[in-house]
Coordinates of C-alpha atoms in Angstrom, one line a residue:
Chain A
M28 CA -18.1 -39.6 -24.8
F29 CA -18.0 -40.0 -20.9
E30 CA -15.5 -42.7 -21.4
I31 CA -12.6 -40.0 -21.6
L32 CA -13.4 -39.4 -18.0
Q33 CA -11.5 -42.5 -17.0
Y34 CA -8.2 -41.3 -18.4
K35 CA -5.9 -39.7 -15.5
F36 CA -5.0 -37.0 -17.8
I37 CA -8.5 -36.0 -18.7
Q38 CA -9.3 -35.9 -14.7
R39 CA -6.1 -33.9 -13.9
A40 CA -7.2 -31.2 -17.0
I41 CA -10.7 -31.0 -15.5
L42 CA -8.9 -30.1 -11.9
A43 CA -6.9 -27.6 -13.7
S44 CA -9.8 -26.0 -15.4
I45 CA -11.8 -25.6 -12.1
F46 CA -9.0 -24.6 -10.1
G47 CA -6.8 -22.7 -12.3
G48 CA -9.7 -21.1 -14.1
A49 CA -11.0 -19.7 -10.7
S50 CA -7.7 -18.6 -9.9
C51 CA -7.7 -16.6 -12.7
G52 CA -11.2 -15.0 -12.3
I53 CA -10.6 -13.8 -9.2
V54 CA -7.2 -12.2 -9.7
G55 CA -8.4 -11.0 -12.6
V56 CA -10.8 -9.0 -10.9
W57 CA -8.0 -7.1 -8.9
V58 CA -6.1 -6.7 -12.3
I59 CA -9.0 -5.5 -14.4
M60 CA -10.1 -2.8 -10.9
L61 CA -6.6 -1.6 -10.3
R62 CA -6.5 -0.7 -13.9
I63 CA -3.2 -2.8 -14.7
P64 CA -4.6 -5.2 -17.4
F65 CA -1.1 -5.7 -18.6
V66 CA 0.0 -6.8 -15.3
G67 CA -0.2 -10.6 -16.9
V68 CA 1.7 -10.3 -19.5
A69 CA 4.5 -9.2 -17.9
M70 CA 4.1 -11.7 -15.5
S71 CA 3.8 -14.1 -18.1
H72 CA 7.0 -12.9 -19.5
A73 CA 8.9 -12.5 -16.6
A74 CA 7.8 -16.5 -15.5
F75 CA 8.8 -17.1 -19.2
A76 CA 12.4 -15.8 -18.4
G77 CA 13.0 -17.8 -15.0
A78 CA 11.9 -20.7 -16.9
I79 CA 14.1 -20.5 -19.8
F80 CA 17.1 -19.5 -17.3
G81 CA 15.8 -22.2 -15.3
L82 CA 16.8 -24.9 -18.3
L83 CA 19.8 -23.4 -18.5
L84 CA 21.2 -23.4 -15.4
H85 CA 19.8 -26.6 -14.6
I86 CA 17.4 -25.6 -11.8
N87 CA 14.1 -26.5 -11.8
P88 CA 12.1 -24.3 -14.2
L89 CA 8.8 -23.9 -12.4
M90 CA 11.0 -22.6 -9.2
M91 CA 12.8 -20.2 -11.2
A92 CA 9.9 -19.1 -13.2
I93 CA 8.1 -18.5 -9.4
L94 CA 11.1 -16.5 -8.7
F95 CA 11.4 -14.3 -11.7
C96 CA 7.5 -14.0 -11.6
L97 CA 7.6 -12.7 -7.6
S98 CA 10.3 -10.5 -8.2
S99 CA 8.6 -8.8 -11.1
A100 CA 5.8 -8.4 -8.6
L101 CA 8.1 -7.1 -6.1
V102 CA 9.5 -4.3 -8.7
I103 CA 6.4 -3.3 -10.3
G104 CA 4.7 -2.0 -7.0
P105 CA 7.1 -0.2 -5.4
M106 CA 9.0 1.2 -8.6
A107 CA 5.7 2.9 -9.5
D108 CA 5.4 4.3 -5.9
K109 CA 8.8 5.9 -5.6
A110 CA 8.9 6.8 -8.8
D111 CA 5.6 8.2 -8.7
F112 CA 4.8 6.5 -11.9
D113 CA 1.1 5.2 -13.5
P114 CA 1.7 1.4 -12.2
N115 CA 1.3 0.4 -16.0
V116 CA 4.1 2.3 -16.9
S117 CA 6.1 0.5 -14.3
I118 CA 4.6 -2.7 -15.9
G119 CA 5.6 -1.9 -19.2
I120 CA 9.1 -1.4 -18.0
V121 CA 9.6 -4.9 -16.3
F122 CA 8.1 -6.2 -19.3
S123 CA 10.3 -5.0 -21.8
M124 CA 13.0 -6.0 -19.2
V125 CA 11.9 -9.6 -19.1
L126 CA 11.1 -9.8 -22.6
G127 CA 14.5 -9.1 -23.1
I128 CA 16.1 -11.3 -20.4
A129 CA 13.9 -14.2 -22.3
F130 CA 15.0 -13.6 -25.5
L131 CA 19.0 -13.3 -24.5
G132 CA 18.1 -17.3 -22.8
M133 CA 16.7 -18.2 -25.8
G134 CA 19.3 -17.2 -27.5
L135 CA 21.4 -19.1 -25.0
I136 CA 20.1 -22.6 -25.3
K137 CA 21.7 -25.0 -27.4
G138 CA 19.6 -27.0 -30.2
P139 CA 16.0 -27.1 -29.8
K140 CA 14.1 -25.1 -27.7
T141 CA 11.0 -27.3 -27.2
E142 CA 11.2 -27.5 -23.1
A143 CA 11.4 -23.6 -23.4
L144 CA 8.5 -23.0 -25.4
K145 CA 6.1 -25.3 -23.6
F146 CA 5.8 -22.6 -21.3
I147 CA 5.0 -20.0 -24.0
W148 CA 2.3 -22.2 -25.2
G149 CA 1.6 -25.0 -22.1
N150 CA -0.8 -27.5 -22.8
I151 CA -3.7 -28.6 -20.4
L152 CA -3.7 -32.2 -21.1
T153 CA -0.2 -32.8 -20.1
I154 CA 0.1 -31.2 -16.6
S155 CA 1.5 -33.2 -14.0
G156 CA -0.5 -34.2 -10.6
K157 CA 2.1 -32.0 -8.8
D158 CA 0.5 -28.9 -11.1
V159 CA -2.7 -29.8 -10.1
I160 CA -1.9 -30.2 -6.4
L161 CA -0.3 -26.7 -6.8
L162 CA -3.4 -25.2 -8.3
I163 CA -5.3 -26.3 -5.7
I164 CA -3.6 -24.9 -3.2
M165 CA -3.4 -21.6 -5.2
A166 CA -6.8 -21.8 -5.6
F167 CA -7.6 -21.9 -1.7
L168 CA -5.0 -19.3 -0.8
I169 CA -6.5 -16.8 -3.0
L170 CA -10.4 -17.6 -1.8
L171 CA -9.1 -17.4 2.2
V172 CA -7.2 -13.9 0.6
S173 CA -10.5 -12.7 -0.9
I174 CA -12.7 -13.8 2.3
F175 CA -10.8 -12.1 4.9
L176 CA -8.9 -9.4 3.4
F177 CA -12.2 -8.4 1.7
K178 CA -12.7 -5.6 3.2
E179 CA -9.1 -3.8 2.7
I180 CA -9.2 -5.3 -1.0
Q181 CA -12.5 -3.1 -1.8
A182 CA -11.2 -0.2 -0.1
V183 CA -7.8 -0.5 -2.3
L184 CA -9.6 -1.3 -5.7
F185 CA -12.1 1.7 -5.0
N186 CA -9.1 4.5 -4.3
R187 CA -5.6 3.7 -2.9
E188 CA -5.8 7.5 -1.3
I189 CA -8.4 7.1 0.1
A190 CA -7.7 3.3 1.8
S191 CA -4.3 5.1 3.0
S192 CA -6.4 7.9 4.5
V193 CA -8.6 6.0 6.9
G194 CA -5.7 4.0 8.2
I195 CA -5.5 0.7 6.1
P196 CA -2.2 -0.2 5.1
Q197 CA -2.4 0.1 1.4
K198 CA 1.0 -0.3 0.0
L199 CA 0.7 -3.8 1.9
I200 CA -2.4 -5.1 0.2
F201 CA -1.2 -3.7 -3.4
Y202 CA 1.6 -5.4 -3.4
F203 CA 0.5 -8.5 -2.0
L204 CA -2.1 -8.5 -4.2
L205 CA 0.6 -7.8 -7.3
F206 CA 2.7 -11.0 -5.4
I207 CA -0.4 -13.5 -5.6
C208 CA -1.0 -12.2 -9.1
G209 CA 2.2 -13.5 -10.5
L210 CA 2.1 -16.5 -8.4
T211 CA -1.1 -18.0 -10.1
V212 CA 0.0 -16.5 -13.2
T213 CA 3.4 -19.0 -13.1
L214 CA 1.5 -21.9 -12.0
N215 CA -0.9 -21.7 -14.5
L216 CA 2.0 -22.0 -16.9
N217 CA 1.8 -25.0 -17.6
T218 CA -2.1 -25.1 -17.9
I219 CA -2.6 -22.2 -20.2
G220 CA 0.7 -20.8 -21.3
G221 CA 2.4 -17.9 -20.8
L222 CA 1.0 -15.7 -23.7
L223 CA -2.4 -16.9 -23.5
I224 CA -2.8 -16.5 -19.7
F225 CA -3.3 -12.9 -19.9
S226 CA -6.7 -13.6 -21.7
L227 CA -8.1 -16.0 -19.0
I228 CA -7.4 -13.1 -16.7
I229 CA -8.8 -10.1 -18.3
N230 CA -12.3 -11.8 -20.1
P231 CA -14.0 -13.5 -17.1
P232 CA -13.6 -10.1 -14.5
S233 CA -14.3 -8.2 -17.8
A234 CA -17.5 -10.1 -18.8
A235 CA -18.5 -10.3 -14.8
Y236 CA -18.0 -6.4 -14.6
Q237 CA -20.4 -6.3 -17.1
L238 CA -23.7 -7.8 -15.3
T239 CA -23.4 -6.3 -11.5
Y240 CA -22.9 -3.5 -9.2
N241 CA -21.9 -5.7 -6.6
L242 CA -18.2 -7.1 -6.1
K243 CA -19.1 -9.9 -4.0
V244 CA -21.0 -11.1 -7.1
I245 CA -18.3 -10.3 -9.5
F246 CA -16.0 -12.2 -7.6
G247 CA -18.0 -15.3 -8.2
L248 CA -19.2 -14.6 -11.9
S249 CA -15.8 -14.4 -12.6
A250 CA -14.5 -17.7 -11.0
I251 CA -17.5 -19.2 -12.5
F252 CA -16.8 -17.6 -16.2
G253 CA -13.0 -18.7 -15.6
I254 CA -13.8 -22.4 -14.8
S255 CA -16.4 -22.6 -17.7
S256 CA -14.1 -21.3 -20.1
C257 CA -11.6 -24.0 -19.0
L258 CA -14.1 -27.1 -19.1
L259 CA -15.7 -25.9 -22.4
G260 CA -12.6 -25.0 -24.0
L261 CA -11.1 -28.5 -22.7
F262 CA -14.4 -30.2 -24.3
F263 CA -14.6 -28.3 -27.6
S264 CA -10.7 -29.1 -27.9
Y265 CA -11.4 -32.8 -28.0
I266 CA -14.5 -32.6 -29.6
F267 CA -12.4 -30.6 -32.6
N268 CA -9.3 -31.9 -32.1
V269 CA -7.5 -28.5 -31.6
P270 CA -5.2 -27.1 -29.6
S271 CA -6.7 -26.9 -26.1
G272 CA -5.2 -23.2 -24.7
A273 CA -6.4 -20.9 -28.1
V274 CA -10.1 -22.7 -27.7
I275 CA -10.1 -22.1 -23.8
I276 CA -9.2 -18.4 -24.6
I277 CA -11.6 -18.2 -27.6
T278 CA -14.4 -19.4 -25.2
S279 CA -14.0 -17.1 -22.7
S280 CA -13.9 -14.2 -25.1
L281 CA -17.2 -15.6 -26.7
I282 CA -18.6 -15.4 -23.0
F283 CA -17.5 -11.9 -22.6
G284 CA -19.0 -10.8 -25.9
L285 CA -22.6 -12.0 -24.4
C286 CA -22.3 -10.7 -21.4
L287 CA -21.3 -7.4 -23.1
I288 CA -24.6 -7.9 -25.4
F289 CA -27.0 -8.6 -22.7
S290 CA -25.1 -6.0 -19.7
P291 CA -27.7 -4.6 -17.5
K292 CA -25.4 -1.6 -17.0
R293 CA -25.5 -0.9 -20.6
K294 CA -29.4 -0.5 -21.2
V295 CA -30.6 3.2 -21.7
K296 CA -33.6 4.4 -20.2
K297 CA -35.5 5.8 -22.7
Y298 CA -37.3 9.4 -22.0
E299 CA -41.1 9.6 -22.6
S300 CA -42.5 13.0 -22.7
T301 CA -46.1 13.3 -21.6
Chain B
M29 CA -6.3 23.7 24.8
K30 CA -4.0 21.1 23.5
Q31 CA -2.3 21.2 20.3
F32 CA -3.6 19.2 17.8
I33 CA -1.5 19.6 15.0
E34 CA 2.5 21.1 15.4
I35 CA 3.9 21.7 11.9
A36 CA 7.5 22.7 12.7
N37 CA 9.7 24.2 9.6
V38 CA 8.3 21.7 7.3
T39 CA 9.3 21.8 3.5
V40 CA 7.9 19.6 0.8
S41 CA 9.6 19.4 -2.7
Y42 CA 7.8 17.4 -5.8
R43 CA 11.5 17.0 -7.4
E44 CA 11.9 20.3 -9.3
N45 CA 9.1 22.1 -7.5
I46 CA 9.2 23.1 -4.3
A47 CA 5.6 22.8 -2.9
L48 CA 5.9 23.6 1.0
K49 CA 8.9 26.4 1.9
N50 CA 10.0 25.6 5.5
I51 CA 5.8 26.4 7.1
S52 CA 5.1 26.2 10.4
L53 CA 1.8 26.3 11.9
N54 CA 0.1 25.1 15.2
M55 CA -3.5 24.1 15.2
E56 CA -5.5 23.5 18.8
E57 CA -8.0 21.4 19.7
G58 CA -11.6 22.5 17.8
D59 CA -10.2 25.1 16.0
F60 CA -11.8 25.7 12.7
I61 CA -9.2 26.7 10.0
S62 CA -9.4 28.1 6.7
V63 CA -6.6 27.6 4.5
I64 CA -7.0 30.3 1.2
G65 CA -4.7 31.2 -1.4
P66 CA -4.4 31.1 -5.0
N67 CA -4.1 27.6 -7.1
G68 CA -0.6 26.3 -6.3
A69 CA -0.1 27.9 -3.4
G70 CA 0.6 24.5 -1.3
K71 CA -2.9 24.3 0.6
T72 CA -3.2 20.9 -0.2
T73 CA 0.4 19.7 0.5
L74 CA -0.5 21.0 3.7
L75 CA -3.6 18.9 4.3
T76 CA -1.5 15.9 3.1
V77 CA 1.6 17.2 5.5
I78 CA -1.2 16.7 8.2
N79 CA -2.3 13.1 7.5
G80 CA 1.1 11.9 6.4
L81 CA 0.2 11.3 2.5
G82 CA 2.7 14.0 2.2
K83 CA 6.5 13.3 2.1
I84 CA 8.5 15.7 3.8
L85 CA 12.0 16.4 2.9
S86 CA 12.6 18.6 6.2
G87 CA 11.0 19.4 9.6
S88 CA 8.7 17.7 11.6
V89 CA 4.8 16.8 11.8
K90 CA 3.1 16.1 15.0
V91 CA -0.3 14.9 15.3
F92 CA -2.4 14.5 19.0
G93 CA 1.3 15.2 20.1
T94 CA 2.7 12.4 18.2
S95 CA 5.2 12.3 15.2
L96 CA 4.2 10.8 12.4
I97 CA 6.3 8.0 11.7
T98 CA 5.8 4.7 9.7
S99 CA 5.1 2.8 12.6
N100 CA 2.4 4.5 13.7
I101 CA 1.0 6.6 10.6
N102 CA -2.0 4.3 10.1
K103 CA -3.1 4.2 13.7
I104 CA -3.2 8.3 13.6
R105 CA -4.9 8.3 9.9
T106 CA -7.7 6.1 11.5
K107 CA -8.3 9.5 14.0
I108 CA -7.9 11.6 10.9
G109 CA -10.9 12.2 8.4
Y110 CA -10.1 13.1 4.7
V111 CA -12.1 14.6 1.8
S112 CA -9.9 14.7 -1.1
Q113 CA -11.2 17.2 -4.4
H114 CA -13.8 15.9 -6.4
L115 CA -12.8 11.9 -7.4
N116 CA -13.3 10.6 -10.7
I117 CA -15.3 7.4 -10.4
D118 CA -16.2 5.3 -12.9
P119 CA -20.1 5.0 -13.2
R120 CA -20.1 1.4 -13.7
F121 CA -17.7 0.7 -10.1
P122 CA -19.1 -1.9 -8.2
I123 CA -19.8 -0.3 -4.7
S124 CA -22.9 1.1 -3.1
V125 CA -22.7 4.5 -1.5
R126 CA -22.8 2.5 1.9
E127 CA -19.8 0.8 1.2
V128 CA -18.0 3.5 0.3
V129 CA -18.9 5.5 4.0
K130 CA -18.0 2.0 5.3
I131 CA -14.3 2.6 4.1
G132 CA -14.0 5.0 7.0
R133 CA -14.5 2.2 9.2
F134 CA -11.9 -0.2 7.8
G135 CA -8.8 1.4 9.5
K136 CA -10.3 1.4 12.8
I137 CA -11.6 -2.3 12.4
G138 CA -8.4 -3.6 11.5
L139 CA -6.9 -6.4 9.1
F140 CA -9.3 -9.8 9.1
N141 CA -11.8 -8.4 11.2
H142 CA -15.0 -8.0 10.1
I143 CA -17.3 -5.0 10.6
S144 CA -20.0 -5.2 13.3
H145 CA -23.5 -4.2 14.6
K146 CA -22.2 -1.2 16.2
D147 CA -20.0 -0.4 13.2
E148 CA -23.0 -0.5 10.9
E149 CA -24.6 1.9 13.4
I150 CA -22.0 4.5 13.3
V151 CA -22.5 4.0 9.4
D152 CA -25.7 4.7 9.3
S153 CA -25.8 7.9 11.7
A154 CA -23.2 9.5 9.4
M155 CA -25.0 8.7 6.5
E156 CA -28.1 10.0 8.2
L157 CA -26.3 13.3 9.6
V158 CA -25.3 14.0 5.9
G159 CA -28.6 13.4 4.6
I160 CA -27.8 10.3 2.4
S161 CA -29.3 7.6 3.5
K162 CA -32.0 7.2 0.8
L163 CA -28.7 6.9 -1.5
A164 CA -27.4 3.7 0.5
Q165 CA -28.1 1.4 -2.2
R166 CA -26.9 3.5 -5.2
P167 CA -24.0 2.7 -7.3
I168 CA -21.5 6.2 -6.0
G169 CA -20.8 6.3 -10.1
H170 CA -24.2 7.3 -10.7
L171 CA -24.6 9.8 -8.2
S172 CA -23.8 14.1 -9.1
A173 CA -20.6 15.4 -8.1
G174 CA -22.2 17.3 -5.1
E175 CA -23.8 14.1 -3.9
Q176 CA -20.2 12.0 -4.0
Q177 CA -18.9 14.7 -2.0
K178 CA -21.6 14.6 0.6
V179 CA -20.9 10.5 0.4
E180 CA -17.0 11.3 1.0
I181 CA -17.8 13.8 4.5
A182 CA -19.9 10.6 5.6
R183 CA -17.0 8.6 4.9
A184 CA -14.6 10.6 7.0
L185 CA -17.4 10.8 9.9
A186 CA -17.8 7.4 9.9
Q187 CA -14.0 7.1 10.9
Q188 CA -15.4 9.4 14.3
P189 CA -12.1 11.2 13.4
E190 CA -10.9 13.8 16.0
I191 CA -9.4 16.0 12.6
M192 CA -11.8 16.8 9.6
L193 CA -9.2 17.6 6.6
L194 CA -11.6 19.1 3.7
D195 CA -9.5 20.1 0.7
E196 CA -11.5 22.0 -1.8
P197 CA -14.9 20.2 -1.3
T198 CA -16.7 22.8 -2.9
S199 CA -14.7 22.8 -6.3
N200 CA -16.7 21.4 -9.5
L201 CA -20.2 21.9 -7.7
D202 CA -22.7 23.9 -8.8
P203 CA -23.7 27.2 -6.9
K204 CA -26.8 25.5 -5.1
S205 CA -24.9 22.7 -4.4
Q206 CA -21.6 24.5 -3.0
T207 CA -23.8 26.1 -0.7
D208 CA -25.7 23.1 0.6
L209 CA -22.5 21.8 1.3
I210 CA -20.8 24.7 3.1
K211 CA -23.7 24.7 5.1
L212 CA -23.2 20.8 5.8
I213 CA -20.0 21.7 7.0
D214 CA -20.9 24.5 9.4
R215 CA -23.5 22.3 10.5
I216 CA -21.6 19.0 11.3
Y217 CA -18.6 21.6 13.1
K218 CA -21.4 22.7 15.5
E219 CA -22.7 19.8 16.2
K220 CA -19.2 17.6 16.7
K221 CA -17.0 20.3 17.3
L222 CA -14.1 18.3 15.4
T223 CA -10.7 19.8 14.7
T224 CA -11.6 21.3 11.2
V225 CA -8.8 22.2 8.2
F226 CA -10.9 23.8 5.5
V227 CA -9.0 24.5 2.2
T228 CA -10.4 26.8 -0.7
H229 CA -9.4 29.4 -3.0
I230 CA -12.7 31.0 -3.3
L231 CA -13.2 33.7 -0.2
S232 CA -16.9 33.3 -0.3
H233 CA -17.4 29.6 0.5
I234 CA -15.2 29.7 4.0
P235 CA -17.9 28.6 6.5
T236 CA -19.6 30.8 9.2
S237 CA -17.8 28.5 12.2
C238 CA -14.2 29.4 10.8
N239 CA -12.7 31.1 13.6
K240 CA -8.6 31.4 12.0
V241 CA -7.5 31.5 8.2
V242 CA -4.0 30.8 7.1
L243 CA -2.9 32.6 3.9
M244 CA -0.9 30.9 1.6
K245 CA 1.1 31.7 -1.3
R246 CA 4.0 30.3 -3.6
G247 CA 4.6 27.3 -0.8
K248 CA 4.8 30.0 2.2
I249 CA 2.8 31.1 4.8
I250 CA 2.3 34.8 4.7
W251 CA -0.7 35.3 7.4
F252 CA -2.2 33.4 9.6
G253 CA -4.8 35.1 12.5
G254 CA -8.5 35.1 13.3
I255 CA -10.8 35.2 10.3
K256 CA -12.1 39.1 11.1
T257 CA -8.5 40.2 10.6
A258 CA -8.1 37.9 7.8
L259 CA -10.6 39.9 5.6
N260 CA -8.7 42.2 4.7
E261 CA -8.8 44.5 1.5
E262 CA -5.1 45.0 1.2
L263 CA -4.1 41.4 2.5
L264 CA -6.3 39.6 0.6
S265 CA -5.0 42.3 -2.6
D266 CA -1.5 41.0 -2.2
L267 CA -2.3 37.4 -1.7
Y268 CA -4.4 37.4 -4.9
D269 CA -2.3 39.6 -7.0
C270 CA -5.6 41.9 -8.1
P271 CA -7.5 44.1 -6.3
I272 CA -10.3 42.3 -3.9
E273 CA -13.0 44.2 -2.3
I274 CA -14.5 43.5 0.4
T275 CA -18.9 43.6 1.0
N276 CA -21.2 42.8 3.6
K277 CA -24.5 41.6 2.1
R278 CA -27.3 40.8 4.9
G279 CA -24.7 40.5 7.8
R280 CA -22.2 37.9 5.5
I281 CA -18.9 39.7 4.2
L282 CA -17.8 38.8 1.3
A283 CA -14.5 39.2 -0.4
Q284 CA -14.1 38.9 -4.2
P285 CA -12.4 40.5 -7.2
K286 CA -13.4 44.4 -7.5
W287 CA -14.0 43.9 -11.3
W288 CA -17.0 41.7 -10.3

């Protein structure tokens, strides 16, 4: 059993699980508490569209995926604010636009589309050392942002209008969070895949949200659930010889289910008449 | 007395709807001004113009003698406490009362800096003044609407503001909570002498400390002056488009529709 740990691709997969899972877990808390759950889907499809055009134009697909993803992040926030939309509406608009661009790109690719489709499905077992290094850098960046901007992030997550009224540069913080979210999604495309990363951003923080009223603890638990989902998913996919991305997501959903069942927040106090 | 707020020929438009129509208003340091008028008169918009949350189409706004521009807006906002109408808070939202009050300090502390011991003391004294110290560790979503409004007031006080903007803080509250909150606002004014702008559409909610009144109707200021002169049946009947009766109950002047 343990002899598989000597393989380089398994070591890379474990590192990607730890750092990718933690990043998605922390970023997911922002996404859940800002009530913009579909931002993950929009970003992942933007990255997918970017990667396809990268392949078409013979430019590094990862660079193009990052470019598309970050451009989307920079459009979603200001569009919601300028047009006075709910951010979910501007996310929907960006999602439909990037989906159209992705399909256009797919249509233009001649021959087999395997290279493009790997951004949709991802495979944690085939990622490169460079991908792992990027995931580690990303995880540390998110950790630093979460520590040094904790109070501003907490205020923005609580209420954007109140954050503005006390003199916090709320828009800047909000756009920055979207930007980091886009970057996280892009860098995890190879690991989990564009379609499944949405679940890894939503399930761990939703599970953590069931357990405590302390935001710092939610960040910690969500990162742990993200890492656990990836590691357990990787383990089960090896045991049962099934696709890793799918098992990672099923594991994260099961963790959420357990947290929901045992949530202290859902306990109903019984009334006893004397 | 220093001019704290100078609003000159300001128009605010929400696309088809013009919320403020070329209004001008000056407020002096230490004023307690109540802005009253029916729903949709532009009262809340007037408040948001003062702290820069509302975008003006034309005209100018000066606060503390400085024009509100993008480069100084956050600094000016740290000196303006703003209590908005009832917040819609998820009961499971992971934030305690104390953490909400602390948010009032964040603008002053600045990016990347941590809250100091002195800031913690300011937060404690704001909670004590408002009478919510024993609720400090409770999740804010578990409190009643009246308690949540008190937390909002404490959060604004934690800013150590020079101006307090209160946007219908008594709306959605039961009569006892309304009375408690009005008394609290009166007490805070008497202790701190903060320049205060209090918005309401219910005349009996005007705190006793109020010295000036702005009457607003359909985006315009139709009258501005002393509280005693404002309590005029003809003026108020015109404001609300219904007959208003002014009565004196145990020294407290009440203005209400005649058919009550």
